[in-house]
Amino acid sequence: MPDQTLLAPEHLQTTAPTELWLAGRQTASSTGKTFPVLDPATGDVIARVADASLEDATAALDAAVDAFPLWSASSPRRRTDVLTRIFELVRERTEDFARTMTLEMGKPLAEARGEVAYGNEYFRWAAEEAVRIPGRFGTASQGNGHMLMTRTPVGPVLAITPWNFPLAMATRKIAPALAAGCPIIVKPSSDTPLTLLLLGEVITQAFAEFDVPAGLFSVLPGRGSAAMSEHLMSDRRLRKVTFTGSTPVGRTLVRQSAEHLQRTSMELGGNAPFVVAADADIDAAVSGAMVAKMRNGGQVCVAANRFLVDTSVVEEFTTGFLAAVEGIHQGNGFDDGVTLGPVITGRQRDEIHELVEDAVAAGARLLTGGEIPEGPGNFYPPTVLTDVPADARILREEIFGPVATITTFDSLEEGVARANDTEFGLAAYGYAGGVASAQYLTENLQAGMVALNRGQLSEPAAPFGGVGQSGFGREGGTEGIEEYLDIRYIALP
Ligand code: NAD
């Protein structure tokens, strides 16, 4: 087993490796450089992590290329067994994963445990799917031959993941890639590399037990994300890039993929509307709103950014929502009863605050929150704004924090038109009581995912992804594995 480094203050008892996972080995960066990882709740340095170099990236790709033929030719059942073993090992170490995530990302421990369970389900789902990768057989249209359609793995994959769900945003990529027969190199966010370094330990163990080539999986934390992705994508042996993060970075990666025509999946930013119709159950809408807005401190790509409420029910909705928001207990995610942690960095907190100040200056009314508290840590209070002018930046940009805006509409048609007035199209939420208004919402809200009378929609068995500036490609469900498969048509007599 690799060396482990005690990360947290002793009472937290969280361990994770701090060096690169390069083809089954923990190694220092070839440059010897490291970078600090901070606890967002205190600002303390909790670890120094190896800063992967371009040479390390090349070594990981070499290993991936070497491992590919054996793994892509392995039986589906063997892939199932390996993925199932990873699932079991992650489950056994739930507490280690949860504590590591709370430490480096700040989310409350209960939410971190939830993420472990949710993120790990991608391994179980992919294990079950590995034996069900479909093909097709048919007769040529003129009757003069037959056609066989099969799927082949795309080849070595680069995955670049964000900090908001340090485990789940990566398992959505790693599990289907391995199920499809592909090697994968993961570049975690430099704000939260420890969770994936811990996953590297688990995957290495599972690979060793099954005698799987270790080069299938590498983890390369580093601060030079742009240089590393450019370097790896300039190598035509890399065949696929899967990215979760902001839209501007996604655009850069798509441009870079043009040179060698690497396939890309882009899970980008969102600006989700949450529409409450006049006939909605308002208590249910308030509960759903709390989940859609405040889960993970609002640092969720599918977080409700804009609450649009029918004028006839806005008072009832706002009263209920405000009461629920005022019941939030903010603090260190390790403390009992805490339901809201800090945001990831001081910079992120300042950006959230700027959006709030801009809205207030434009005439929005602040019902609660809106002030940066004194003291250490990147805390931003739960904040609610009403009467927000339609052209305020906060309605156009992703907030990525615990800030809710409430505006009103006089007809469902107007509400939906305003909901759709965004360049993003990741998720949309609708609350309605009657069949007609429910159907109107599900048919007319423009997004890759629409939730009806529910505040949460992420689900390993469903295709997660967006339209418009929220990107393309899907993660989860049978569709999620297709992202790592090419189609081969074989013409037969
Ligand atoms: P980000 O785009 O800044 O960073 C994401 C990852 O890309 C990190 O690993 C980062 O190190 C790396 N990166 C940064 N610049 C790069 C470059 N030029 N080339 C290559 N890699 C680069 O995003 P973030 O702040 O970490 O995450 C928040 C964003 O992610 C939000 O916009 C959010 O909506 C989005 N997100 C989307 C989904 C989804 O599934 N659609 C899920 C979670 C988060």
XYZ file of C-alpha atoms and ligand atoms in Angstrom:
537
model
C 0.000 0.000 0.000
C 1.227 3.533 -0.687
C 2.179 5.891 2.091
C -0.670 7.770 3.609
C -0.452 11.266 4.920
C -2.470 12.464 7.833
C -4.318 15.435 6.440
C -6.672 16.791 8.964
C -6.148 17.880 12.516
C -5.932 14.665 14.486
C -9.511 14.705 15.686
C -10.741 14.583 12.102
C -8.794 11.420 11.276
C -8.976 11.664 7.515
C -6.304 10.125 5.352
C -5.563 10.267 1.631
C -2.471 9.876 -0.511
C -0.859 13.066 -1.782
C 1.248 11.919 -4.732
C 0.219 11.251 -8.323
C -1.329 7.951 -9.303
C 0.651 7.046 -12.329
C -0.183 3.627 -13.727
C -0.779 2.046 -10.331
C 2.036 3.764 -8.465
C 2.148 6.739 -6.128
C 4.908 9.004 -7.402
C 6.135 12.524 -6.867
C 5.902 14.944 -9.772
C 8.860 14.646 -12.160
C 9.641 18.269 -11.244
C 9.364 17.574 -7.521
C 6.825 20.413 -7.240
C 3.821 20.365 -4.926
C 0.916 22.725 -4.291
C -1.175 23.417 -1.182
C -4.759 22.318 -0.656
C -6.789 24.532 1.676
C -9.687 23.875 4.028
C -12.346 26.363 2.866
C -13.859 26.466 6.368
C -10.651 27.658 8.042
C -8.182 28.661 5.343
C -5.649 26.179 6.788
C -3.324 24.242 4.514
C -4.452 20.633 4.877
C -1.994 18.949 2.500
C 0.633 19.530 -0.121
C -0.105 17.555 -3.254
C 2.194 16.587 -6.131
C 1.882 19.024 -9.040
C 1.866 16.843 -12.173
C 4.180 17.906 -14.982
C 3.843 17.491 -18.735
C 6.309 14.569 -18.536
C 4.017 12.909 -15.993
C 1.100 13.431 -18.366
C 3.006 11.791 -21.221
C 3.923 8.859 -18.969
C 0.249 8.427 -18.033
C -0.787 8.459 -21.691
C 1.955 5.963 -22.622
C 0.678 3.639 -19.903
C -2.920 4.108 -21.035
C -2.027 3.291 -24.636
C -0.186 0.139 -23.495
C -3.065 -1.002 -21.295
C -5.774 -0.391 -23.883
C -5.560 -3.533 -26.090
C -5.801 -5.999 -23.218
C -8.648 -4.206 -21.467
C -10.661 -3.505 -24.602
C -10.447 -7.227 -25.459
C -11.414 -8.338 -21.942
C -14.794 -9.974 -21.465
C -17.740 -7.841 -20.424
C -18.168 -10.012 -17.352
C -14.595 -9.346 -16.276
C -15.231 -5.600 -16.502
C -18.372 -6.086 -14.411
C -16.387 -7.913 -11.746
C -13.697 -5.233 -11.549
C -16.237 -2.377 -11.402
C -18.260 -4.223 -8.773
C -15.137 -4.626 -6.669
C -14.420 -0.890 -6.929
C -18.004 -0.233 -5.846
C -17.591 -2.478 -2.796
C -14.287 -0.911 -1.779
C -15.636 2.649 -2.054
C -18.647 1.634 0.016
C -16.401 0.133 2.702
C -14.447 3.377 2.851
C -17.437 5.722 2.794
C -16.298 7.513 5.921
C -12.777 8.170 4.549
C -14.213 9.587 1.336
C -16.832 11.685 3.103
C -14.338 13.203 5.542
C -11.853 13.954 2.800
C -14.540 15.759 0.822
C -15.778 17.787 3.774
C -12.210 18.736 4.554
C -11.175 19.924 1.107
C -14.522 21.142 -0.249
C -16.417 22.216 2.882
C -19.776 20.517 2.391
C -21.560 19.223 5.529
C -20.525 15.681 6.405
C -24.046 14.311 5.847
C -24.013 15.717 2.306
C -20.534 14.299 1.736
C -21.785 10.841 2.759
C -24.664 11.332 0.336
C -22.213 12.143 -2.429
C -20.215 8.984 -1.731
C -23.356 6.864 -2.023
C -24.501 8.708 -5.154
C -21.090 8.889 -6.849
C -20.396 5.239 -6.116
C -23.659 4.193 -7.779
C -22.022 5.026 -11.109
C -19.656 2.101 -10.552
C -22.553 -0.224 -9.795
C -24.578 1.045 -12.732
C -21.637 0.728 -15.129
C -20.860 -2.756 -13.763
C -24.405 -3.783 -14.642
C -24.233 -2.123 -18.061
C -20.860 -3.555 -19.099
C -22.542 -6.850 -20.025
C -25.361 -5.118 -21.895
C -23.553 -3.039 -24.489
C -25.880 -3.435 -27.465
C -25.371 -4.226 -31.136
C -27.773 -4.545 -34.077
C -28.279 -6.840 -37.018
C -30.330 -6.130 -40.140
C -30.971 -6.890 -43.791
C -29.670 -4.391 -46.363
C -32.495 -2.248 -47.775
C -32.206 -3.829 -51.252
C -32.032 -7.341 -49.823
C -28.583 -7.871 -51.252
C -26.676 -8.332 -48.003
C -26.741 -7.985 -44.260
C -25.480 -5.438 -41.760
C -23.936 -5.953 -38.364
C -23.484 -2.961 -36.085
C -21.128 -3.326 -33.140
C -19.589 -0.968 -30.579
C -15.862 -0.530 -29.984
C -14.192 1.486 -27.191
C -12.976 4.918 -28.341
C -9.522 4.561 -26.763
C -7.591 6.568 -24.127
C -9.705 9.213 -22.375
C -8.807 12.428 -20.558
C -11.307 13.494 -17.877
C -11.163 16.985 -16.373
C -13.364 17.483 -13.316
C -14.497 20.367 -11.065
C -14.375 20.845 -7.296
C -18.067 21.010 -6.416
C -18.649 17.234 -6.324
C -15.072 15.973 -6.054
C -16.078 12.305 -6.279
C -19.308 12.099 -8.274
C -18.248 14.343 -11.162
C -15.357 11.933 -11.767
C -17.068 8.585 -11.173
C -19.611 9.566 -13.848
C -16.738 9.468 -16.286
C -14.423 6.788 -14.889
C -17.083 4.084 -14.454
C -18.574 4.190 -17.988
C -15.132 4.585 -19.601
C -13.865 1.431 -17.872
C -17.117 -0.409 -18.631
C -16.739 0.462 -22.312
C -13.147 -0.823 -22.369
C -11.230 2.490 -22.268
C -8.261 3.626 -20.173
C -8.781 6.971 -18.426
C -6.547 9.740 -17.070
C -8.232 12.074 -14.583
C -7.217 15.662 -13.902
C -9.067 16.741 -10.740
C -9.606 20.362 -9.747
C -6.560 21.680 -7.893
C -8.946 22.882 -5.147
C -10.062 19.316 -4.346
C -7.532 16.715 -5.548
C -7.503 14.539 -2.405
C -10.793 12.732 -2.971
C -9.647 11.380 -6.333
C -6.233 10.494 -4.954
C -8.111 8.383 -2.414
C -10.149 6.857 -5.232
C -6.863 6.028 -6.954
C -5.939 3.932 -3.949
C -9.193 1.988 -4.146
C -9.012 1.465 -7.900
C -5.380 0.370 -7.688
C -6.347 -2.209 -5.079
C -9.206 -3.553 -7.211
C -6.983 -3.713 -10.298
C -4.302 -5.609 -8.360
C -6.835 -8.156 -7.087
C -7.987 -8.854 -10.654
C -4.588 -8.537 -12.294
C -5.813 -5.700 -14.487
C -3.193 -3.495 -16.221
C -2.562 -0.578 -13.848
C -1.989 1.822 -16.746
C -5.755 1.953 -17.294
C -6.132 4.620 -14.653
C -4.044 7.630 -13.608
C -4.794 10.690 -11.471
C -2.830 13.830 -12.281
C -3.546 16.706 -9.917
C -1.884 19.937 -10.910
C -2.169 23.651 -11.177
C -1.282 23.844 -14.853
C -4.631 22.563 -16.150
C -4.522 24.492 -19.404
C -0.983 23.421 -20.283
C -1.685 19.811 -19.393
C -4.868 19.478 -21.409
C -3.246 21.215 -24.371
C -0.245 18.899 -24.131
C -2.296 15.708 -23.944
C -4.736 16.810 -26.640
C -1.877 17.577 -29.010
C -1.127 13.837 -28.932
C -3.333 11.990 -31.392
C -3.208 8.801 -29.311
C -5.656 10.501 -26.929
C -9.113 9.822 -28.401
C -11.611 11.401 -26.063
C -11.924 14.368 -23.697
C -14.712 14.505 -21.154
C -15.040 17.731 -19.215
C -17.211 19.049 -16.416
C -16.716 22.696 -15.606
C -17.389 26.188 -16.817
C -18.566 27.064 -20.322
C -15.523 29.208 -21.296
C -13.094 26.377 -20.485
C -15.362 23.930 -22.326
C -15.198 26.088 -25.447
C -11.386 26.144 -25.286
C -11.272 22.348 -25.028
C -13.637 21.871 -27.970
C -11.429 24.159 -30.052
C -8.352 22.173 -29.010
C -10.040 18.889 -29.913
C -10.264 19.993 -33.548
C -6.658 19.243 -34.386
C -6.866 15.497 -33.792
C -10.677 15.252 -33.901
C -10.908 13.847 -30.410
C -14.454 13.107 -29.326
C -15.699 15.423 -26.578
C -18.393 15.438 -23.898
C -19.067 18.834 -22.336
C -20.972 19.141 -19.053
C -20.915 22.911 -18.627
C -22.561 25.691 -16.669
C -26.251 26.212 -15.991
C -28.754 28.905 -15.023
C -31.707 26.774 -13.968
C -35.165 28.310 -13.642
C -37.596 27.077 -10.978
C -41.148 27.865 -12.080
C -44.022 27.749 -9.574
C -47.460 27.691 -11.232
C -50.589 29.146 -9.600
C -51.987 25.659 -8.927
C -48.789 24.229 -7.371
C -48.632 22.732 -3.883
C -46.704 25.581 -2.262
C -45.385 23.594 0.725
C -43.956 21.037 -1.689
C -42.535 23.816 -3.868
C -40.790 25.380 -0.855
C -39.247 22.023 0.138
C -38.151 21.410 -3.436
C -36.778 24.940 -3.685
C -34.594 24.440 -0.633
C -33.032 21.323 -2.131
C -32.695 22.799 -5.617
C -31.069 25.956 -4.262
C -29.208 25.175 -1.041
C -27.836 21.656 -1.567
C -24.031 21.838 -1.701
C -24.272 25.546 -0.813
C -25.789 26.279 -4.208
C -22.527 25.203 -5.853
C -24.286 22.879 -8.235
C -24.511 23.184 -12.011
C -28.202 22.239 -11.795
C -28.875 24.571 -8.839
C -32.003 26.688 -9.197
C -30.689 30.128 -10.088
C -33.978 31.904 -10.745
C -37.258 31.350 -8.894
C -40.175 32.457 -11.098
C -43.442 32.413 -9.190
C -47.040 33.128 -10.229
C -48.073 36.490 -8.733
C -51.105 34.907 -7.048
C -48.923 32.610 -4.882
C -45.695 34.585 -4.531
C -46.436 35.846 -1.039
C -47.130 32.364 0.295
C -44.084 30.942 -1.466
C -41.741 33.728 -0.314
C -42.915 33.526 3.312
C -42.388 29.760 3.410
C -39.054 29.898 1.602
C -37.706 32.689 3.789
C -38.652 30.798 6.948
C -36.863 27.692 5.642
C -33.773 29.713 4.657
C -33.632 31.326 8.070
C -33.575 27.818 9.576
C -30.286 27.007 7.827
C -27.353 26.432 10.169
C -24.109 27.539 8.548
C -20.707 26.462 9.818
C -17.856 23.985 9.539
C -19.148 20.890 7.728
C -17.740 18.649 10.455
C -19.887 20.244 13.171
C -23.165 18.635 14.249
C -26.300 20.192 12.869
C -24.533 22.230 10.170
C -26.579 22.305 6.968
C -24.544 24.832 4.966
C -20.759 25.020 4.661
C -18.444 27.666 3.204
C -18.049 28.307 -0.515
C -14.936 26.928 -2.132
C -12.624 29.977 -2.283
C -12.456 33.610 -1.254
C -12.567 34.555 -4.919
C -15.769 32.604 -5.450
C -17.288 34.316 -2.399
C -16.350 37.745 -3.775
C -17.933 36.926 -7.135
C -21.178 35.859 -5.455
C -21.176 39.042 -3.380
C -20.614 41.200 -6.455
C -23.704 39.683 -8.109
C -25.763 40.437 -4.992
C -24.472 44.023 -4.699
C -25.088 44.619 -8.388
C -28.705 43.413 -8.053
C -29.332 45.551 -4.959
C -27.851 48.612 -6.687
C -30.241 47.969 -9.595
C -33.253 47.977 -7.246
C -33.580 44.414 -5.909
C -34.856 43.991 -2.350
C -32.701 41.986 0.082
C -34.885 39.838 2.369
C -32.054 38.105 4.214
C -28.269 37.628 4.035
C -26.111 39.640 1.661
C -23.261 40.456 4.050
C -19.889 38.748 4.262
C -19.377 37.617 7.868
C -16.238 38.383 9.882
C -13.795 35.604 10.668
C -11.879 32.858 8.908
C -13.271 30.651 6.156
C -15.072 31.471 2.929
C -18.550 31.781 4.386
C -21.346 33.498 2.506
C -24.752 33.622 4.201
C -27.930 32.211 2.682
C -29.403 35.166 0.836
C -32.804 35.913 -0.716
C -33.541 38.737 -3.165
C -36.898 39.819 -4.602
C -37.972 42.485 -7.095
C -34.872 41.767 -9.143
C -34.839 43.789 -12.386
C -34.960 41.623 -15.496
C -31.592 42.845 -16.768
C -29.654 42.285 -13.508
C -26.484 40.243 -13.965
C -27.617 37.811 -11.264
C -30.436 36.586 -13.544
C -28.074 36.076 -16.485
C -25.033 34.508 -14.816
C -24.593 31.355 -12.818
C -24.549 32.336 -9.094
C -22.901 29.165 -7.753
C -23.657 30.084 -4.151
C -26.470 30.100 -1.550
C -28.298 33.051 -3.090
C -31.894 32.895 -4.362
C -33.705 35.407 -6.551
C -37.512 35.512 -6.698
C -39.416 37.215 -9.500
C -43.052 36.955 -10.574
C -45.173 36.285 -13.671
C -48.864 36.716 -14.484
C -49.392 33.731 -16.799
C -47.650 30.399 -17.168
C -46.778 31.319 -20.769
C -44.959 34.416 -19.518
C -43.224 32.429 -16.759
C -41.953 29.808 -19.191
C -40.849 32.437 -21.716
C -38.802 34.145 -18.995
C -37.468 30.804 -17.778
C -36.236 30.060 -21.288
C -34.653 33.489 -21.685
C -31.101 32.234 -21.077
C -28.265 30.934 -23.203
C -27.941 27.936 -20.857
C -30.083 24.817 -20.935
C -28.937 22.316 -18.344
C -31.809 21.834 -15.887
C -35.233 23.383 -15.267
C -37.692 22.810 -12.424
C -41.460 23.187 -12.531
C -44.089 22.912 -9.788
C -47.696 22.522 -10.864
C -50.888 20.921 -9.504
C -53.004 20.324 -12.597
C -52.285 18.058 -15.547
C -52.485 20.887 -18.079
C -50.003 23.177 -16.299
C -47.676 20.243 -15.520
C -47.679 19.165 -19.143
C -47.168 22.739 -20.314
C -44.057 22.994 -18.133
C -42.485 19.669 -19.115
C -43.092 20.295 -22.811
C -41.981 23.914 -22.941
C -39.122 24.400 -20.491
C -36.007 24.246 -22.651
C -33.310 22.191 -20.964
C -31.601 18.832 -21.186
C -33.299 17.879 -17.908
C -36.684 18.956 -16.556
C -37.826 18.113 -13.025
C -41.564 18.155 -12.322
C -42.604 18.612 -8.677
C -39.114 17.542 -7.588
C -36.174 19.581 -6.339
C -33.507 17.075 -7.283
C -32.997 15.154 -10.492
C -29.504 13.611 -10.501
C -29.758 9.862 -10.976
C -27.115 7.356 -12.139
C -29.620 5.525 -14.325
C -30.691 8.693 -16.180
C -28.831 10.698 -18.854
C -27.474 13.888 -17.277
C -26.555 16.728 -19.622
C -27.543 19.966 -21.241
C -28.324 21.846 -24.424
C -27.186 25.241 -25.701
C -24.285 26.789 -23.784
C -24.612 24.047 -21.150
C -22.827 21.673 -23.507
C -23.478 18.298 -25.071
C -23.077 14.641 -24.272
C -24.726 12.695 -21.454
C -23.522 11.063 -18.253
C -25.388 8.178 -16.627
C -27.944 5.784 -18.016
C -27.271 3.662 -21.071
C -26.500 6.920 -22.908
C -23.533 7.574 -20.599
C -21.622 4.552 -21.878
C -22.251 5.450 -25.519
C -19.975 8.462 -24.974
C -17.042 6.033 -24.775
C -18.016 3.807 -27.698
C -17.618 4.131 -31.435
C -20.015 2.384 -33.820
C -18.659 -0.112 -36.312
C -20.797 -1.190 -39.270
C -19.842 -4.527 -40.809
C -21.287 -5.268 -44.262
C -22.036 -8.972 -44.715
C -23.191 -11.063 -47.682
P -13.602 25.421 -14.201
O -14.035 25.381 -15.613
O -12.877 26.605 -13.720
O -12.675 24.175 -13.878
C -13.072 22.843 -14.137
C -11.828 21.991 -14.320
O -11.141 22.454 -15.475
C -10.823 22.056 -13.179
O -10.223 20.782 -13.037
C -9.816 23.064 -13.669
O -8.544 22.865 -13.092
C -9.789 22.760 -15.162
N -9.397 23.870 -16.028
C -9.470 25.202 -15.794
N -9.025 25.888 -16.858
C -8.657 24.979 -17.793
C -8.143 25.068 -19.124
N -7.918 26.242 -19.715
N -7.908 23.913 -19.790
C -8.159 22.724 -19.217
N -8.652 22.573 -17.971
C -8.898 23.692 -17.267
O -14.921 25.162 -13.354
P -15.034 25.049 -11.779
O -15.034 26.426 -11.230
O -14.091 24.049 -11.220
O -16.481 24.398 -11.661
C -17.626 25.165 -11.710
C -18.283 25.091 -13.076
O -18.532 23.738 -13.416
C -19.628 25.762 -13.092
O -19.785 26.533 -14.258
C -20.599 24.605 -13.106
O -21.836 24.888 -13.657
C -19.850 23.588 -13.877
N -20.371 22.254 -13.580
C -21.087 21.615 -14.545
C -21.620 20.366 -14.296
C -22.410 19.647 -15.347
O -22.558 18.445 -15.248
N -22.900 20.314 -16.372
C -21.398 19.751 -13.068
C -20.649 20.425 -12.103
C -20.130 21.681 -12.376
